[in-house]
Amino acid sequence: MIDVYTANTPNGIKIPIALEELGVPYTLHTLDLAQNEQKQPEFLRINPNGRIPAIVDRAVAGGGEGLSVFESGAILLYLADKYSALIPQDPVGRVRALEYLFFQVSGIGPMFGQVGWFTRNAPDVTVGLTRYQNESARLTSVLEHRLQESNWLAGDLYSIADVANFAWLRVAAGYLGMDMSAYPAVQRWVQAIEARPATQRALRAMAA
Ligand SMILES: N[C@@H](CCC(=O)N[C@@H](CS)C(=O)NCC(=O)O)C(=O)O
């Protein structure tokens, strides 16, 4: 059994989506971010960075308290490797998956996150907001280019790279107010992932 510490946010939905795809049982522990539950000592023992998501895998060799993993990219990679799924097994496909996974955690996540923050907290600081909006648009065009030539980000196989990027692109138009009309392939890909039964189950569980 895997304990998942999370919340209904872009980074927070990645792990339930992956676990539903993998068919691995998990227990959801939803943290109230507004109440700073992610900064409490018991959670900091699992993720010293005080952010969601994090997991504790109770089913590890040696038993004990289990293995804790934080950072969504690290968790996704841990799960994909453990279950040999959601990641291509050939070296080229694996490299493509890792590229777009790291692209998300180092680029899309931080930039989209800043657009969200500035839009809500400091919309008059236009130099900041515009910079993050422009960078988010540029990053989205990188995805658009890739998805014009490939069904999935890693190639033929739906992977953790798609899960990670999807979590943010699905809120691009609504939460972030991005104009998505220049990204038809990204829009098709978002719809395809949204329609997957595993995604539906995870989003229902997170909304409950
Ligand atoms: N790089 C981290 C980012 C995690 C992150 O920013 N989580 C947000 C929610 S989407 C959070 O916990 N915010 C609450 C806080 O910062 O206190 C990851 O990918 O896991």
mmCIF file of C-alpha atoms and ligand atoms in Angstrom:
data_model
loop_
_atom_site.group_PDB
_atom_site.id
_atom_site.type_symbol
_atom_site.label_atom_id
_atom_site.label_comp_id
_atom_site.label_asym_id
_atom_site.label_seq_id
_atom_site.Cartn_x
_atom_site.Cartn_y
_atom_site.Cartn_z
ATOM 1 C CA MET A 1 0.000 0.000 0.000
ATOM 2 C CA ILE A 2 1.185 3.504 -0.793
ATOM 3 C CA ASP A 3 0.254 6.520 1.323
ATOM 4 C CA VAL A 4 -0.181 9.633 -0.829
ATOM 5 C CA TYR A 5 -0.015 13.048 0.837
ATOM 6 C CA THR A 6 -1.501 15.540 -1.524
ATOM 7 C CA ALA A 7 -4.081 18.235 -2.324
ATOM 8 C CA ASN A 8 -6.290 19.075 -5.285
ATOM 9 C CA THR A 9 -3.692 21.187 -7.145
ATOM 10 C CA PRO A 10 -1.750 20.733 -10.412
ATOM 11 C CA ASN A 11 1.229 19.091 -8.681
ATOM 12 C CA GLY A 12 -1.099 17.266 -6.317
ATOM 13 C CA ILE A 13 -3.113 15.377 -8.940
ATOM 14 C CA LYS A 14 -0.087 13.875 -10.711
ATOM 15 C CA ILE A 15 0.471 10.996 -8.296
ATOM 16 C CA PRO A 16 -3.149 9.770 -8.047
ATOM 17 C CA ILE A 17 -3.348 9.854 -11.868
ATOM 18 C CA ALA A 18 -0.175 7.763 -12.173
ATOM 19 C CA LEU A 19 -1.276 5.294 -9.481
ATOM 20 C CA GLU A 20 -4.672 4.858 -11.128
ATOM 21 C CA GLU A 21 -2.932 4.149 -14.448
ATOM 22 C CA LEU A 22 -0.676 1.629 -12.733
ATOM 23 C CA GLY A 23 -3.571 -0.020 -10.888
ATOM 24 C CA VAL A 24 -1.657 0.261 -7.619
ATOM 25 C CA PRO A 25 -3.755 0.635 -4.431
ATOM 26 C CA TYR A 26 -3.127 3.777 -2.431
ATOM 27 C CA THR A 27 -4.489 5.712 0.519
ATOM 28 C CA LEU A 28 -5.125 9.416 -0.022
ATOM 29 C CA HIS A 29 -4.229 11.843 2.749
ATOM 30 C CA THR A 30 -5.511 15.242 1.671
ATOM 31 C CA LEU A 31 -3.685 18.136 3.296
ATOM 32 C CA ASP A 32 -5.314 21.505 3.867
ATOM 33 C CA LEU A 33 -2.746 23.877 2.354
ATOM 34 C CA ALA A 34 -4.636 26.954 3.579
ATOM 35 C CA GLN A 35 -4.166 25.656 7.140
ATOM 36 C CA ASN A 36 -0.446 25.018 6.456
ATOM 37 C CA GLU A 37 -0.745 21.302 7.230
ATOM 38 C CA GLN A 38 2.172 20.820 4.814
ATOM 39 C CA LYS A 39 4.427 22.787 7.200
ATOM 40 C CA GLN A 40 3.672 20.722 10.302
ATOM 41 C CA PRO A 41 6.474 18.643 11.882
ATOM 42 C CA GLU A 42 4.857 15.264 11.131
ATOM 43 C CA PHE A 43 4.648 16.101 7.431
ATOM 44 C CA LEU A 44 8.126 17.688 7.340
ATOM 45 C CA ARG A 45 9.471 14.288 8.381
ATOM 46 C CA ILE A 46 8.108 12.975 5.053
ATOM 47 C CA ASN A 47 8.925 16.043 2.945
ATOM 48 C CA PRO A 48 11.433 18.439 4.518
ATOM 49 C CA ASN A 49 10.459 20.950 1.804
ATOM 50 C CA GLY A 50 6.950 21.252 3.257
ATOM 51 C CA ARG A 51 5.068 20.886 -0.019
ATOM 52 C CA ILE A 52 2.763 18.350 -1.589
ATOM 53 C CA PRO A 53 2.862 15.786 -3.110
ATOM 54 C CA ALA A 54 4.810 13.165 -1.163
ATOM 55 C CA ILE A 55 4.380 9.435 -0.698
ATOM 56 C CA VAL A 56 5.325 6.722 1.756
ATOM 57 C CA ASP A 57 5.639 3.322 0.137
ATOM 58 C CA ARG A 58 4.921 0.780 2.875
ATOM 59 C CA ALA A 59 5.618 -2.145 0.539
ATOM 60 C CA VAL A 60 9.395 -1.956 0.360
ATOM 61 C CA ALA A 61 11.972 -4.616 1.030
ATOM 62 C CA GLY A 62 13.040 -4.460 4.665
ATOM 63 C CA GLY A 63 9.691 -3.144 5.871
ATOM 64 C CA GLY A 64 10.085 -0.694 8.707
ATOM 65 C CA GLU A 65 8.286 2.585 8.345
ATOM 66 C CA GLY A 66 8.460 2.424 4.577
ATOM 67 C CA LEU A 67 10.189 4.590 2.025
ATOM 68 C CA SER A 68 9.239 8.253 1.764
ATOM 69 C CA VAL A 69 9.629 10.114 -1.538
ATOM 70 C CA PHE A 70 9.031 13.824 -2.182
ATOM 71 C CA GLU A 71 9.120 15.990 -5.353
ATOM 72 C CA SER A 72 6.497 14.965 -7.896
ATOM 73 C CA GLY A 73 9.065 14.167 -10.595
ATOM 74 C CA ALA A 74 11.007 11.882 -8.266
ATOM 75 C CA ILE A 75 7.786 10.159 -7.156
ATOM 76 C CA LEU A 76 6.637 9.593 -10.751
ATOM 77 C CA LEU A 77 10.004 8.182 -11.736
ATOM 78 C CA TYR A 78 10.129 5.968 -8.614
ATOM 79 C CA LEU A 79 6.696 4.518 -9.426
ATOM 80 C CA ALA A 80 7.401 4.062 -13.141
ATOM 81 C CA ASP A 81 10.636 2.225 -12.385
ATOM 82 C CA LYS A 82 9.119 0.142 -9.586
ATOM 83 C CA TYR A 83 6.243 -1.082 -11.744
ATOM 84 C CA SER A 84 8.051 -0.988 -15.127
ATOM 85 C CA ALA A 85 5.191 0.964 -16.653
ATOM 86 C CA LEU A 86 4.371 4.506 -17.753
ATOM 87 C CA ILE A 87 7.927 4.810 -19.034
ATOM 88 C CA PRO A 88 9.379 3.370 -22.251
ATOM 89 C CA GLN A 89 11.764 0.501 -21.588
ATOM 90 C CA ASP A 90 13.978 1.261 -24.593
ATOM 91 C CA PRO A 91 16.837 3.722 -23.957
ATOM 92 C CA VAL A 92 15.697 6.351 -26.475
ATOM 93 C CA GLY A 93 12.091 6.384 -25.266
ATOM 94 C CA ARG A 94 13.258 6.548 -21.653
ATOM 95 C CA VAL A 95 15.458 9.556 -22.419
ATOM 96 C CA ARG A 96 12.531 11.317 -24.140
ATOM 97 C CA ALA A 97 10.313 10.658 -21.111
ATOM 98 C CA LEU A 98 12.955 12.016 -18.738
ATOM 99 C CA GLU A 99 13.497 15.105 -20.909
ATOM 100 C CA TYR A 100 9.846 16.092 -20.834
ATOM 101 C CA LEU A 101 9.474 15.128 -17.177
ATOM 102 C CA PHE A 102 12.356 17.418 -16.178
ATOM 103 C CA PHE A 103 11.095 20.059 -18.619
ATOM 104 C CA GLN A 104 7.868 20.087 -16.637
ATOM 105 C CA VAL A 105 9.311 20.184 -13.117
ATOM 106 C CA SER A 106 11.970 22.776 -13.962
ATOM 107 C CA GLY A 107 10.054 24.872 -16.501
ATOM 108 C CA ILE A 108 6.299 24.492 -16.871
ATOM 109 C CA GLY A 109 5.632 24.063 -13.135
ATOM 110 C CA PRO A 110 7.599 27.058 -11.825
ATOM 111 C CA MET A 111 6.622 29.409 -14.680
ATOM 112 C CA PHE A 112 2.918 28.512 -14.714
ATOM 113 C CA GLY A 113 2.971 28.712 -10.928
ATOM 114 C CA GLN A 114 4.318 32.259 -11.050
ATOM 115 C CA VAL A 115 1.645 33.290 -13.569
ATOM 116 C CA GLY A 116 -0.950 32.002 -11.110
ATOM 117 C CA TRP A 117 0.651 33.808 -8.181
ATOM 118 C CA PHE A 118 1.123 37.176 -9.913
ATOM 119 C CA THR A 119 -2.340 37.053 -11.500
ATOM 120 C CA ARG A 120 -3.935 36.640 -8.077
ATOM 121 C CA ASN A 121 -1.597 38.594 -5.792
ATOM 122 C CA ALA A 122 0.184 41.285 -7.800
ATOM 123 C CA PRO A 123 -1.481 41.794 -11.217
ATOM 124 C CA ASP A 124 -0.247 45.411 -11.295
ATOM 125 C CA VAL A 125 3.406 44.213 -11.303
ATOM 126 C CA THR A 126 3.153 43.847 -15.061
ATOM 127 C CA VAL A 127 6.884 43.418 -15.651
ATOM 128 C CA GLY A 128 6.796 40.222 -13.560
ATOM 129 C CA LEU A 129 3.473 38.910 -14.798
ATOM 130 C CA THR A 130 4.344 39.569 -18.452
ATOM 131 C CA ARG A 131 7.691 37.825 -18.118
ATOM 132 C CA TYR A 132 6.106 34.681 -16.658
ATOM 133 C CA GLN A 133 3.254 34.741 -19.178
ATOM 134 C CA ASN A 134 5.701 35.033 -22.084
ATOM 135 C CA GLU A 135 7.873 32.251 -20.752
ATOM 136 C CA SER A 136 4.808 30.033 -20.169
ATOM 137 C CA ALA A 137 3.701 30.652 -23.763
ATOM 138 C CA ARG A 138 7.173 29.824 -25.049
ATOM 139 C CA LEU A 139 7.279 26.573 -23.051
ATOM 140 C CA THR A 140 3.808 25.624 -24.282
ATOM 141 C CA SER A 141 4.956 26.107 -27.875
ATOM 142 C CA VAL A 142 7.747 23.592 -27.196
ATOM 143 C CA LEU A 143 5.069 21.063 -26.181
ATOM 144 C CA GLU A 144 2.990 22.015 -29.222
ATOM 145 C CA HIS A 145 5.914 21.324 -31.528
ATOM 146 C CA ARG A 146 6.566 17.933 -29.914
ATOM 147 C CA LEU A 147 2.894 16.901 -29.952
ATOM 148 C CA GLN A 148 2.537 17.844 -33.623
ATOM 149 C CA GLU A 149 5.046 15.107 -34.424
ATOM 150 C CA SER A 150 4.344 12.568 -31.686
ATOM 151 C CA ASN A 151 1.203 11.157 -30.031
ATOM 152 C CA TRP A 152 2.776 11.313 -26.581
ATOM 153 C CA LEU A 153 5.715 13.250 -25.212
ATOM 154 C CA ALA A 154 7.989 10.201 -24.935
ATOM 155 C CA GLY A 155 6.919 8.809 -28.330
ATOM 156 C CA ASP A 156 4.350 6.031 -28.817
ATOM 157 C CA LEU A 157 3.845 5.278 -25.127
ATOM 158 C CA TYR A 158 1.751 7.306 -22.684
ATOM 159 C CA SER A 159 4.190 8.072 -19.876
ATOM 160 C CA ILE A 160 4.909 9.941 -16.661
ATOM 161 C CA ALA A 161 6.041 12.852 -18.850
ATOM 162 C CA ASP A 162 2.467 13.210 -20.133
ATOM 163 C CA VAL A 163 1.020 12.900 -16.622
ATOM 164 C CA ALA A 164 3.317 15.619 -15.240
ATOM 165 C CA ASN A 165 2.770 18.131 -18.044
ATOM 166 C CA PHE A 166 -0.967 17.419 -18.322
ATOM 167 C CA ALA A 167 -1.486 18.382 -14.674
ATOM 168 C CA TRP A 168 -0.498 21.975 -15.474
ATOM 169 C CA LEU A 169 -1.733 22.291 -19.074
ATOM 170 C CA ARG A 170 -5.268 21.339 -18.062
ATOM 171 C CA VAL A 171 -5.488 24.530 -15.974
ATOM 172 C CA ALA A 172 -3.731 26.773 -18.509
ATOM 173 C CA ALA A 173 -6.880 28.264 -20.035
ATOM 174 C CA GLY A 174 -9.055 28.439 -16.918
ATOM 175 C CA TYR A 175 -6.892 29.059 -13.863
ATOM 176 C CA LEU A 176 -4.077 30.858 -15.700
ATOM 177 C CA GLY A 177 -6.145 32.576 -18.376
ATOM 178 C CA MET A 178 -3.849 31.489 -21.226
ATOM 179 C CA ASP A 179 -5.096 31.747 -24.791
ATOM 180 C CA MET A 180 -4.675 28.163 -26.030
ATOM 181 C CA SER A 181 -5.805 28.766 -29.618
ATOM 182 C CA ALA A 182 -2.219 28.665 -30.898
ATOM 183 C CA TYR A 183 -1.734 25.174 -29.446
ATOM 184 C CA PRO A 184 -4.179 22.767 -31.156
ATOM 185 C CA ALA A 185 -2.033 19.675 -30.614
ATOM 186 C CA VAL A 186 -1.682 20.483 -26.908
ATOM 187 C CA GLN A 187 -5.450 20.942 -26.652
ATOM 188 C CA ARG A 188 -6.115 17.560 -28.346
ATOM 189 C CA TRP A 189 -3.574 15.887 -26.035
ATOM 190 C CA VAL A 190 -5.135 17.460 -22.899
ATOM 191 C CA GLN A 191 -8.578 16.209 -23.983
ATOM 192 C CA ALA A 192 -7.216 12.723 -24.681
ATOM 193 C CA ILE A 193 -5.638 12.469 -21.227
ATOM 194 C CA GLU A 194 -8.686 13.957 -19.521
ATOM 195 C CA ALA A 195 -10.831 11.243 -21.149
ATOM 196 C CA ARG A 196 -8.707 8.346 -19.875
ATOM 197 C CA PRO A 197 -10.606 6.289 -17.257
ATOM 198 C CA ALA A 198 -7.621 6.412 -14.873
ATOM 199 C CA THR A 199 -7.520 10.219 -15.058
ATOM 200 C CA GLN A 200 -11.249 10.379 -14.431
ATOM 201 C CA ARG A 201 -10.972 8.127 -11.370
ATOM 202 C CA ALA A 202 -8.101 10.166 -9.952
ATOM 203 C CA LEU A 203 -9.820 13.511 -10.502
ATOM 204 C CA ARG A 204 -12.991 12.177 -8.872
ATOM 205 C CA ALA A 205 -11.016 10.930 -5.877
ATOM 206 C CA MET A 206 -9.238 14.287 -5.528
ATOM 207 C CA ALA A 207 -12.460 16.265 -5.764
ATOM 208 C CA ALA A 208 -14.225 14.142 -3.122
HETATM 209 N N1 LIG B 1 8.605 20.948 -7.221
HETATM 210 C C1 LIG B 1 7.529 20.495 -6.361
HETATM 211 C C2 LIG B 1 6.492 21.570 -6.254
HETATM 212 C C3 LIG B 1 5.456 21.235 -5.207
HETATM 213 C C4 LIG B 1 4.523 22.412 -4.935
HETATM 214 O O1 LIG B 1 4.812 23.561 -5.287
HETATM 215 N N2 LIG B 1 3.383 22.111 -4.312
HETATM 216 C C5 LIG B 1 2.445 23.150 -3.959
HETATM 217 C C6 LIG B 1 1.034 22.788 -4.398
HETATM 218 S S1 LIG B 1 0.914 22.640 -6.159
HETATM 219 C C7 LIG B 1 2.430 23.315 -2.443
HETATM 220 O O2 LIG B 1 2.637 22.369 -1.705
HETATM 221 N N3 LIG B 1 2.134 24.536 -1.992
HETATM 222 C C8 LIG B 1 2.017 24.840 -0.588
HETATM 223 C C9 LIG B 1 3.222 25.548 -0.024
HETATM 224 O O3 LIG B 1 4.111 25.951 -0.779
HETATM 225 O O4 LIG B 1 3.262 25.724 1.188
HETATM 226 C C10 LIG B 1 6.943 19.197 -6.927
HETATM 227 O O5 LIG B 1 6.894 19.074 -8.154
HETATM 228 O O6 LIG B 1 6.564 18.322 -6.137
#
